[in-house]
Amino acid sequence: MAESKQYDVVIIGAGPGGMTAAMYASRANLSVLMLDRGIYGGNLNNTAEIENYTGFKSVKGPELAQQMYEGATQFGAEYAYGTVTKVELDGYLKKITTDMDETYTAKAVVIATGSDQRHLNVPGEEEFGGRGVSYCAVCDGAFFKGKHLIVVGGGDAAVEEGVYLTQLASKVTVLVRRDELRAEPIIQAEAMNNDKIEFVYNTSVTEIVGDDIKVTGVKTHNNKTGEDGEMAADGVFIYVGNFPMTAAFKNLDILDDQGWVKTDERMRTAVPGIFAIGDVRETPLRQVATAVGDGAIAGQQVYQYIKSMA
């Protein structure tokens, strides 16, 4: 294994939050490394258009990612590829190990690994990603004004986002695989009083279908009768849960029962010098704007933490 490389702060994840934290920390004259398992920008690179980020009427996801990266690195922050497999404590230092047998040490760590959407794992889901299949109503709902949309799921997120989509769509059909919703009663009540929402129970999606351009509908299976069917739609919004990307941090005792990182309002975890931001935390909204806000706080808090060690 190569000799460990040393930094003031290592930021694990180079999405909007991670890049913002890198900008703030490097502006404070700290040595900063961003580590990511993919290209910088994270999910921005999978988003065709962003219309709800302050300062832009509309911006392509990859374009915004590039601008954020240039802002993050202009004061000396570095970027490296690698999947972090473990973070260990060595006195006041943190040792970060990647799947490429690279090791880094840092006085502070910012966890910005985000979360991932649970997928249906059915034919057509991947093929029509960005062409009618979405996991974010706030991000993509505006592209479906006056259309018929299908929402898959029965929890809080599915029902809440279904209600949100009725502001844009002509009709929203929520497909629920059970015979009842799991959403909180108050959320259900709001949806039930909305004339533009229809609930179809005991129904699973077995395939997402479309033409050469976009989604045209879904194939379904009734879990009670065994009957197969097909339903036309212009878009499919999938809400079957998210999971945090936190496997590498289980040994630090900073996760809740669901695997989300626990922090205070200053993005501090229970371990001094380890911070967490963005979607990897339990948060009511997962957007570029909220991740950037978290990143700004963490970048400043890292500086204050390292300054206190002097």
Coordinates of C-alpha atoms in Angstrom, one line a residue, residues 97-285:
T97 CA -9.1 3.9 2.9
T98 CA -10.4 3.4 -0.6
D99 CA -11.1 0.3 -2.7
M100 CA -8.0 1.2 -4.8
D101 CA -5.7 0.7 -1.8
E102 CA -5.1 4.4 -1.5
T103 CA -5.0 5.8 2.0
Y104 CA -5.4 9.4 3.2
T105 CA -5.1 11.1 6.6
A106 CA -7.0 14.2 7.6
K107 CA -7.7 16.3 10.6
A108 CA -11.3 16.5 9.5
V109 CA -13.7 14.5 7.3
V110 CA -16.9 15.7 5.6
I111 CA -19.3 12.8 4.6
A112 CA -21.2 13.8 1.5
T113 CA -21.9 10.4 0.0
G114 CA -25.6 11.1 -0.5
S115 CA -28.4 8.6 -0.9
D116 CA -29.6 6.5 -3.7
Q117 CA -33.2 5.8 -4.9
R118 CA -34.5 2.3 -4.6
H119 CA -35.4 1.1 -8.0
L120 CA -38.2 -1.2 -9.2
N121 CA -35.7 -3.2 -11.2
V122 CA -38.1 -3.9 -14.0
P123 CA -37.6 -3.8 -17.7
G124 CA -37.7 -0.3 -19.2
E125 CA -36.8 1.5 -16.0
E126 CA -33.2 2.1 -16.9
E127 CA -33.9 2.5 -20.6
F128 CA -36.4 5.3 -20.1
G129 CA -34.5 7.1 -17.3
G130 CA -34.7 10.8 -18.2
R131 CA -37.3 10.0 -20.9
G132 CA -40.3 9.7 -18.7
V133 CA -39.0 7.8 -15.7
S134 CA -38.2 10.0 -12.7
Y135 CA -37.5 9.8 -9.0
C136 CA -38.0 13.5 -8.2
A137 CA -41.3 15.4 -8.8
V138 CA -39.8 18.7 -7.7
C139 CA -37.0 18.3 -10.2
D140 CA -39.0 17.0 -13.2
G141 CA -42.7 17.6 -12.7
A142 CA -42.7 20.8 -14.7
F143 CA -41.9 18.9 -17.9
F144 CA -45.2 17.1 -17.7
K145 CA -47.7 19.9 -17.6
G146 CA -51.2 18.7 -18.6
K147 CA -50.1 15.0 -18.8
H148 CA -51.2 11.8 -17.2
L149 CA -48.6 10.6 -14.7
I150 CA -48.2 7.4 -12.7
V151 CA -46.7 7.4 -9.2
V152 CA -45.4 4.1 -7.9
G153 CA -45.4 3.7 -4.1
G154 CA -47.6 4.0 -1.0
G155 CA -45.5 5.8 1.6
D156 CA -45.3 9.4 2.6
A157 CA -43.1 10.4 -0.3
A158 CA -45.2 8.8 -3.0
V159 CA -48.4 10.4 -1.7
E160 CA -46.9 13.8 -1.0
E161 CA -45.2 13.9 -4.4
G162 CA -48.4 12.7 -6.1
V163 CA -50.3 15.7 -4.6
Y164 CA -47.5 18.0 -5.7
L165 CA -47.7 16.6 -9.3
T166 CA -51.5 17.4 -9.5
Q167 CA -50.5 21.1 -9.7
L168 CA -49.0 20.3 -13.1
A169 CA -50.5 17.1 -14.5
S170 CA -54.0 16.5 -15.8
K171 CA -54.3 13.3 -13.7
V172 CA -52.1 11.4 -11.3
T173 CA -52.6 7.6 -10.8
V174 CA -50.9 6.2 -7.7
L175 CA -50.1 2.5 -8.0
V176 CA -49.9 0.8 -4.6
R177 CA -48.7 -2.8 -4.3
R178 CA -50.5 -3.4 -1.0
D179 CA -54.2 -3.0 -0.2
E180 CA -53.6 0.1 1.8
L181 CA -51.4 3.2 2.0
R182 CA -48.5 3.4 4.4
A183 CA -48.5 7.2 4.4
E184 CA -49.4 9.1 7.5
P185 CA -53.2 9.8 7.9
I186 CA -52.9 13.5 7.4
I187 CA -51.0 13.1 4.2
Q188 CA -53.6 10.5 3.0
A189 CA -56.5 12.8 3.8
E190 CA -55.1 15.6 1.7
A191 CA -54.6 13.2 -1.3
M192 CA -58.1 11.7 -0.9
N193 CA -59.6 15.1 -1.1
N194 CA -57.8 15.9 -4.4
D195 CA -60.0 15.1 -7.5
K196 CA -57.0 14.7 -9.7
I197 CA -55.5 11.7 -7.9
E198 CA -56.7 8.1 -8.3
F199 CA -55.3 5.2 -6.2
V200 CA -55.1 1.7 -7.6
Y201 CA -54.3 -0.9 -4.9
N202 CA -52.7 -4.4 -5.0
T203 CA -50.9 -3.4 -8.1
S204 CA -47.2 -3.8 -9.1
V205 CA -45.4 -2.5 -12.1
T206 CA -43.8 -5.3 -14.1
E207 CA -42.5 -3.3 -17.0
I208 CA -42.2 0.3 -18.2
V209 CA -43.0 0.6 -21.9
G210 CA -42.5 3.3 -24.5
D211 CA -41.6 4.2 -28.0
D212 CA -38.3 5.4 -29.5
I213 CA -38.6 8.7 -27.7
K214 CA -40.4 8.4 -24.4
V215 CA -42.5 6.5 -21.9
T216 CA -46.0 5.5 -23.1
G217 CA -47.2 3.5 -20.1
V218 CA -46.6 0.6 -17.8
K219 CA -47.5 -3.1 -17.6
T220 CA -49.1 -4.1 -14.3
H221 CA -49.8 -7.2 -12.2
N222 CA -52.7 -7.4 -9.7
N223 CA -51.2 -9.0 -6.6
K224 CA -54.6 -10.1 -5.4
T225 CA -56.3 -11.5 -8.5
G226 CA -53.2 -12.4 -10.5
E227 CA -54.5 -10.4 -13.5
D228 CA -52.0 -8.7 -15.8
G229 CA -52.8 -5.4 -17.4
E230 CA -51.4 -2.2 -19.1
M231 CA -51.9 1.4 -18.3
A232 CA -51.1 4.4 -20.6
A233 CA -49.1 7.3 -19.1
D234 CA -46.8 10.1 -20.1
G235 CA -44.4 9.7 -17.1
V236 CA -43.6 7.4 -14.2
F237 CA -42.4 8.7 -10.9
I238 CA -41.0 6.1 -8.6
Y239 CA -41.0 6.4 -4.8
V240 CA -40.3 3.1 -3.2
G241 CA -37.7 4.4 -0.8
N242 CA -34.2 5.8 -0.5
F243 CA -31.2 4.3 1.2
P244 CA -28.1 6.2 2.5
M245 CA -24.7 5.5 1.1
T246 CA -23.1 4.9 4.6
A247 CA -21.7 1.4 4.7
A248 CA -18.2 2.7 5.1
F249 CA -19.1 4.5 8.3
K250 CA -20.8 1.8 10.3
N251 CA -17.8 1.5 12.6
L252 CA -18.0 5.1 13.7
D253 CA -21.3 4.9 15.7
I254 CA -22.7 8.0 14.0
L255 CA -25.7 6.4 12.1
D256 CA -29.3 6.0 13.2
D257 CA -31.3 2.8 12.9
Q258 CA -32.0 3.4 9.2
G259 CA -28.3 4.1 8.3
W260 CA -28.6 7.9 8.0
V261 CA -25.8 10.0 9.6
K262 CA -26.9 11.9 12.7
T263 CA -25.8 15.5 12.9
D264 CA -26.6 18.7 14.7
E265 CA -27.4 22.0 13.0
R266 CA -23.7 22.7 12.4
M267 CA -23.4 19.4 10.5
R268 CA -21.3 17.9 13.3
T269 CA -21.5 14.2 14.1
A270 CA -20.9 12.6 17.5
V271 CA -17.2 12.2 16.5
P272 CA -15.2 15.4 16.7
G273 CA -13.9 16.4 13.4
I274 CA -16.3 14.3 11.3
F275 CA -19.2 16.2 9.7
A276 CA -22.0 15.1 7.3
I277 CA -24.0 17.0 4.8
G278 CA -26.7 16.7 2.2
D279 CA -28.7 13.6 1.3
V280 CA -26.8 11.3 3.6
R281 CA -28.5 13.0 6.5
E282 CA -32.2 12.4 7.5
T283 CA -33.7 15.5 5.9
P284 CA -37.2 16.6 4.7
L285 CA -35.9 17.8 1.3

